[in-house]
Amino acid sequence: MATEHSISPATSSDVEHRQGLRACLTRSLGVPFVEGNRIEPLRNGVEIFPAMLDAIDNAERSIEFETFVYWSGDVARRFAEALSRASERGVEVRVLLDAAGSVPMPDEIWTIFEEGGIEARKFGSLKSWRVWQMDHRTHRKILVCDGHVAFTGGVGIAREWEGNARNPEEWRETHFRIRGPSVALLRGAFLEHWLAAKGGGPHPALLPEAVPAPEDRPAAGGVGIQTVTSIGAGRWSSAQTLFRALALSARESIKITTAYFVPEDELVTLLVDAAGRGVEVDIIHPGPHTDHRVSNLAGEERYPELLEAGVRIWRYQKTMIHAKIILIDGVFSCIGSANLNHRSAVKDDEVSLLIDDPGLAHQLGEDFSADLDDCARVEPGGSRVESSWWRRGLSKLARLIDSQV
């Protein structure tokens, strides 16, 4: 059962630790925490899609929707039809799809958008002779309804995410519903890309708006959220800074769940250093069920160094795990669209939220423990890349390929 979170009671030492983490993250990223939010984790498609569709069906004024993956399946059609119904009842609906991520989308979905009067755009292009433009993608997942409720996390719109992760046909995912002042920042992240995409006029959010509705104002006892948007500039991004700040700040534990684990060299060094100073580091990423086997193979190159330092690496066995969550010391949660790989670090545009709430971190920690039950641990000295010279060479080659796809 998903639970909406506000700040949980904490001891004075916990408060001091959280204040220190906040200060570190604010200095590192130049982005303040915004207070008074409420956030609810949604586990797997069985919880995620009904909540998102309900928000669309109840929207009265505006819907902004941005996603990387829009493929096929019953859920893809249901979303298109729900957005179309909203448009037909007078809601301003704007849809932004990544040009690369939406390639598998059937033409009938675009037809539903057009017939429903939806203003839909593509981010980027696959036809440009400028290769660097084709390689720049939006990996953000944002849905904002009426400017009052937002969703973000890792989910894509495709049949792979339907169900409850019971078998390899149903992917394991966590998405989040947010209410409060931080919704406006997620809307701003959408607006940034909407204006960058071709077609149509300016977004009405650029115009002065009335006094915020009660849902936009800080809620008593709500949580602080830091919203970090990153642009794939090709060399460095806020996502990299964020991950490094988290690794440096941890003093007790780091729990990472990521769909693609091919960390940059400096992040590996920071994780090794964290383990060396006594921080328990656990990493869950896909095992035999993955949509990107090259990524799995590329990540194996970093196993020996991490395992030797005491980092525990776990491979999820039941299905593809696509969640993107980092938990720091059981008090801070990092969620959003970014993976621990080269694309998220320097190529793709991402959005991440840092949530200061031990209650949410505790629930996500319980989910992490439950996911460990469906994992196989990579034992030191037991990985194939450690025991085979040709496997090491293959892993290095896969790393080069993975950085380009």
XYZ file of C-alpha atoms in Angstrom:
405
model
C 0.000 0.000 0.000
C 1.457 3.363 -1.054
C 1.680 5.943 1.713
C 1.794 9.716 1.357
C 4.689 11.080 3.371
C 5.413 14.086 5.489
C 8.398 14.465 7.815
C 8.607 11.801 10.505
C 9.762 12.426 14.096
C 13.528 12.271 14.513
C 16.154 12.604 17.234
C 18.312 15.726 17.551
C 21.306 13.898 16.092
C 19.198 12.806 13.112
C 18.066 16.384 12.587
C 21.645 17.668 12.720
C 22.739 15.021 10.245
C 19.920 15.896 7.861
C 20.713 19.587 8.175
C 24.301 18.824 7.285
C 23.218 16.811 4.251
C 20.927 19.611 3.154
C 23.688 22.172 3.448
C 26.095 20.006 1.464
C 23.593 19.374 -1.336
C 22.539 23.023 -1.499
C 26.153 24.202 -1.734
C 27.050 21.554 -4.301
C 24.088 22.096 -6.605
C 23.112 25.692 -5.966
C 19.465 24.656 -5.597
C 17.521 25.205 -2.358
C 15.096 22.772 -0.768
C 11.438 23.770 -1.067
C 9.300 22.987 1.968
C 5.740 21.830 2.441
C 5.429 19.010 -0.092
C 3.759 15.624 0.100
C 5.096 12.645 -1.794
C 3.704 9.172 -2.335
C 5.676 6.225 -3.754
C 3.868 4.051 -6.284
C 5.210 0.536 -6.775
C 4.910 -1.110 -10.204
C 2.380 -0.512 -12.941
C -0.474 -1.851 -10.850
C -0.207 1.291 -8.675
C 1.490 3.734 -11.042
C -0.799 3.728 -14.061
C -4.169 3.960 -12.245
C -2.889 6.957 -10.258
C -1.596 8.764 -13.358
C -4.726 8.042 -15.398
C -6.931 9.188 -12.526
C -5.071 12.503 -12.399
C -5.531 12.927 -16.158
C -9.243 12.090 -15.937
C -9.746 14.636 -13.151
C -7.741 17.464 -14.709
C -9.804 20.609 -15.295
C -7.402 23.131 -16.811
C -4.051 21.828 -17.984
C -1.959 18.689 -18.488
C 1.763 18.655 -19.274
C 3.257 15.281 -20.085
C 6.863 14.508 -21.023
C 8.387 11.063 -21.386
C 11.275 9.249 -23.012
C 9.568 5.894 -23.591
C 6.200 5.792 -25.312
C 5.942 2.401 -26.967
C 2.937 0.142 -27.495
C 0.452 -2.006 -25.628
C -2.910 -1.523 -23.983
C -1.572 1.076 -21.545
C -0.139 3.172 -24.404
C -3.584 3.386 -26.001
C -5.294 4.034 -22.652
C -3.025 7.013 -21.990
C -3.609 8.433 -25.478
C -7.374 8.079 -25.109
C -7.382 9.613 -21.607
C -5.351 12.596 -22.827
C -7.655 12.947 -25.820
C -10.771 12.918 -23.612
C -9.224 15.607 -21.439
C -8.539 17.775 -24.471
C -12.070 17.304 -25.766
C -13.551 18.538 -22.475
C -11.528 21.731 -22.693
C -8.308 20.888 -20.856
C -5.135 22.286 -22.433
C -3.066 19.160 -23.094
C 0.594 19.296 -24.100
C 2.581 16.140 -24.817
C 6.339 16.051 -25.366
C 7.915 12.788 -26.533
C 11.584 12.093 -27.102
C 12.230 11.452 -30.780
C 14.383 8.388 -30.082
C 12.405 6.928 -27.190
C 9.087 7.106 -29.056
C 10.255 5.373 -32.255
C 8.338 2.141 -31.416
C 5.092 4.070 -30.838
C 2.369 2.969 -33.309
C 1.052 5.577 -35.729
C -2.424 5.124 -34.259
C -1.283 6.809 -31.036
C -0.207 9.930 -32.904
C -3.524 9.848 -34.775
C -5.400 9.808 -31.441
C -3.370 12.827 -30.320
C -4.168 14.740 -33.516
C -7.875 13.868 -33.596
C -8.214 14.786 -29.925
C -6.757 18.238 -30.468
C -3.692 17.540 -28.329
C -0.667 19.732 -28.892
C 2.130 17.165 -29.213
C 5.784 17.693 -30.028
C 8.955 15.673 -30.425
C 12.121 16.543 -28.503
C 15.156 16.210 -30.740
C 15.339 14.706 -34.181
C 16.621 11.519 -35.772
C 16.938 13.153 -39.201
C 19.517 15.827 -38.524
C 22.955 15.593 -40.066
C 24.223 17.048 -36.795
C 25.004 13.825 -34.943
C 25.335 15.613 -31.599
C 21.715 16.754 -31.899
C 20.505 13.204 -32.537
C 22.420 12.082 -29.455
C 20.825 14.688 -27.161
C 17.662 13.214 -25.637
C 15.186 13.963 -22.915
C 15.099 11.096 -20.454
C 12.778 12.966 -18.081
C 9.411 11.523 -17.037
C 7.042 14.278 -15.931
C 3.260 14.476 -15.702
C 1.686 17.627 -14.228
C -2.083 18.061 -13.934
C -3.633 21.492 -13.237
C -0.290 22.593 -11.810
C -1.239 20.912 -8.511
C -0.231 17.253 -8.764
C 2.843 15.841 -10.486
C 4.360 12.447 -11.170
C 7.991 11.613 -11.806
C 10.337 8.647 -11.556
C 11.310 5.954 -13.998
C 8.153 4.614 -15.622
C 7.638 4.482 -19.384
C 4.358 4.158 -21.245
C 4.498 0.614 -22.569
C 3.190 -2.871 -21.873
C 6.502 -3.778 -20.185
C 5.515 -1.712 -17.142
C 2.034 -3.164 -16.690
C 1.288 -5.562 -13.842
C 3.049 -6.103 -10.526
C 6.518 -7.437 -11.433
C 5.329 -11.019 -11.045
C 7.309 -12.399 -14.002
C 9.757 -11.288 -16.733
C 6.893 -9.749 -18.727
C 6.162 -7.213 -15.950
C 8.983 -4.831 -15.072
C 9.819 -3.735 -11.521
C 9.423 0.047 -11.167
C 8.859 2.827 -8.628
C 7.247 6.137 -9.555
C 6.130 9.026 -7.330
C 3.140 11.341 -6.933
C 3.948 14.829 -5.586
C 1.732 17.608 -4.281
C 2.839 21.014 -3.044
C 5.146 23.853 -4.136
C 7.664 21.531 -5.860
C 5.058 20.698 -8.500
C 5.740 24.132 -10.003
C 9.425 23.244 -10.374
C 8.604 20.032 -12.227
C 6.281 22.039 -14.430
C 9.166 24.403 -15.076
C 11.350 21.467 -16.109
C 8.684 20.530 -18.652
C 8.412 24.131 -19.844
C 12.176 24.271 -20.446
C 11.913 21.436 -22.960
C 8.568 22.500 -24.404
C 10.037 25.817 -25.493
C 13.105 24.065 -26.908
C 11.007 21.746 -29.067
C 9.810 22.969 -32.452
C 6.258 24.015 -33.193
C 3.434 25.949 -31.568
C 3.395 29.121 -29.545
C 4.608 29.981 -26.048
C 3.378 28.165 -22.978
C 0.805 30.138 -20.908
C 2.925 29.514 -17.805
C 5.135 32.344 -19.091
C 2.316 34.766 -18.326
C 1.608 36.164 -14.842
C -0.665 33.825 -12.903
C -3.180 34.343 -10.129
C -2.479 33.697 -6.445
C -1.520 30.012 -6.004
C -4.312 27.657 -5.088
C -4.161 26.011 -1.628
C -2.605 22.882 -3.146
C 0.407 24.940 -4.263
C 1.136 26.410 -0.849
C 3.440 24.752 1.677
C 1.634 22.093 3.693
C 2.182 22.010 7.462
C 4.460 19.091 8.231
C 5.273 18.579 4.555
C 8.661 17.461 3.299
C 11.532 19.443 1.809
C 12.369 18.623 -1.802
C 15.339 19.719 -3.871
C 14.574 19.603 -7.622
C 17.652 19.096 -9.787
C 17.398 19.306 -13.560
C 20.379 18.334 -15.652
C 21.253 19.010 -19.272
C 23.338 16.566 -21.291
C 26.091 18.960 -22.274
C 28.579 16.269 -23.287
C 31.151 16.922 -20.548
C 29.514 17.472 -17.172
C 26.022 17.710 -15.748
C 24.170 18.359 -12.508
C 23.397 14.642 -12.355
C 27.106 13.912 -11.961
C 27.483 16.552 -9.268
C 24.446 15.165 -7.449
C 25.695 11.573 -7.383
C 29.136 12.626 -6.204
C 27.716 14.820 -3.447
C 25.594 11.924 -2.202
C 28.546 9.523 -2.147
C 30.691 12.040 -0.274
C 27.961 12.874 2.254
C 27.051 9.360 3.389
C 28.328 8.284 6.784
C 26.339 5.081 7.412
C 24.795 3.572 4.280
C 24.240 3.996 0.557
C 21.533 1.904 -1.102
C 21.339 2.190 -4.879
C 18.772 0.755 -7.258
C 19.481 1.487 -10.917
C 18.394 0.069 -14.255
C 21.817 0.573 -15.842
C 24.981 0.409 -13.772
C 27.977 1.664 -15.742
C 29.391 4.295 -13.359
C 31.919 6.940 -14.314
C 35.467 6.465 -12.946
C 35.229 9.181 -10.301
C 31.961 7.826 -8.909
C 33.529 4.372 -8.571
C 36.396 5.933 -6.612
C 33.938 7.740 -4.321
C 31.952 4.549 -3.666
C 35.178 2.696 -2.886
C 36.234 5.504 -0.529
C 32.823 5.425 1.166
C 33.136 1.695 1.800
C 36.642 2.308 3.115
C 35.378 4.714 5.773
C 32.803 2.196 6.980
C 29.756 3.118 4.902
C 27.673 0.078 3.895
C 27.209 0.258 0.131
C 24.667 -1.941 -1.648
C 23.803 -1.775 -5.334
C 20.885 -3.520 -7.063
C 20.791 -3.632 -10.841
C 19.335 -6.019 -13.450
C 20.403 -9.631 -13.712
C 19.315 -12.062 -16.435
C 16.291 -9.971 -17.442
C 17.353 -6.681 -19.003
C 16.533 -4.667 -22.111
C 20.176 -3.624 -22.479
C 22.615 -6.534 -22.137
C 25.516 -4.406 -23.347
C 25.027 -2.191 -20.299
C 25.164 -5.175 -17.945
C 28.339 -6.422 -19.559
C 29.902 -2.952 -19.524
C 29.198 -2.580 -15.820
C 31.056 -5.794 -15.004
C 34.349 -4.031 -15.668
C 33.919 -2.135 -12.398
C 32.992 -5.158 -10.292
C 36.508 -6.178 -9.098
C 37.426 -2.765 -7.677
C 34.065 -2.330 -5.968
C 33.867 -5.861 -4.591
C 37.416 -5.712 -3.221
C 36.459 -2.552 -1.305
C 33.493 -4.309 0.299
C 30.718 -2.907 -1.873
C 27.875 -5.423 -2.191
C 26.510 -5.853 -5.709
C 23.184 -7.579 -6.292
C 21.606 -8.710 -9.581
C 17.806 -8.773 -9.689
C 16.528 -12.137 -10.869
C 12.736 -12.008 -11.245
C 12.314 -9.461 -14.025
C 13.830 -6.288 -15.398
C 14.285 -3.788 -12.558
C 13.959 -0.250 -13.871
C 13.663 1.800 -10.643
C 16.114 4.645 -9.991
C 16.508 5.299 -6.268
C 19.425 6.200 -3.988
C 19.000 6.120 -0.204
C 21.516 7.874 2.026
C 21.855 6.966 5.719
C 18.196 5.966 5.926
C 17.066 9.622 5.914
C 17.493 11.042 2.399
C 15.995 9.682 -0.837
C 17.114 10.532 -4.352
C 14.534 9.686 -7.018
C 13.926 10.584 -10.633
C 14.890 9.548 -14.140
C 18.696 9.315 -13.955
C 20.614 6.033 -14.040
C 24.211 5.435 -12.995
C 25.575 5.320 -16.519
C 27.287 7.489 -19.113
C 24.118 8.637 -20.867
C 22.521 9.991 -17.692
C 25.812 11.544 -16.629
C 26.655 13.543 -19.741
C 24.239 12.978 -22.650
C 20.604 12.880 -21.549
C 18.497 15.569 -19.905
C 17.286 14.271 -16.533
C 15.302 15.357 -13.500
C 16.053 14.219 -9.949
C 14.408 14.972 -6.616
C 16.172 14.900 -3.239
C 13.656 14.285 -0.451
C 14.410 15.036 3.190
C 12.079 12.584 4.924
C 13.180 9.624 7.069
C 9.667 8.163 6.748
C 9.885 7.923 2.987
C 13.476 6.670 3.176
C 12.343 3.966 5.609
C 9.581 2.774 3.289
C 11.875 2.770 0.272
C 14.445 0.935 2.392
C 11.865 -1.762 3.099
C 11.217 -2.018 -0.628
C 14.970 -2.333 -1.156
C 15.135 -5.194 1.351
C 12.200 -6.905 -0.351
C 13.946 -6.575 -3.711
C 17.084 -8.158 -2.228
C 15.024 -11.308 -1.679
C 14.800 -11.585 -5.466
C 18.498 -10.891 -6.064
C 21.640 -12.970 -6.457
C 24.727 -11.459 -4.854
C 27.895 -11.070 -6.900
C 30.512 -12.683 -4.680
C 34.089 -11.393 -4.531
C 36.228 -13.534 -6.810
C 33.163 -15.115 -8.333
C 32.294 -12.725 -11.152
C 33.101 -13.820 -14.671
C 34.975 -10.611 -15.408
C 37.386 -11.345 -12.549
C 38.119 -14.890 -13.647
C 38.536 -14.478 -17.404
C 40.871 -12.249 -19.387
C 38.642 -12.386 -22.464
C 35.623 -11.426 -20.366
C 37.491 -8.358 -19.148
C 38.262 -7.411 -22.743
C 34.644 -7.956 -23.752
C 33.489 -5.819 -20.840
C 35.793 -2.966 -21.874
C 34.459 -3.149 -25.447
C 30.880 -3.158 -24.162
C 31.671 -0.061 -22.086
C 32.753 1.808 -25.212
C 29.602 0.748 -27.043
C 27.329 1.514 -24.095
C 28.558 5.105 -23.891
C 27.270 5.704 -27.417
C 23.804 4.106 -27.320
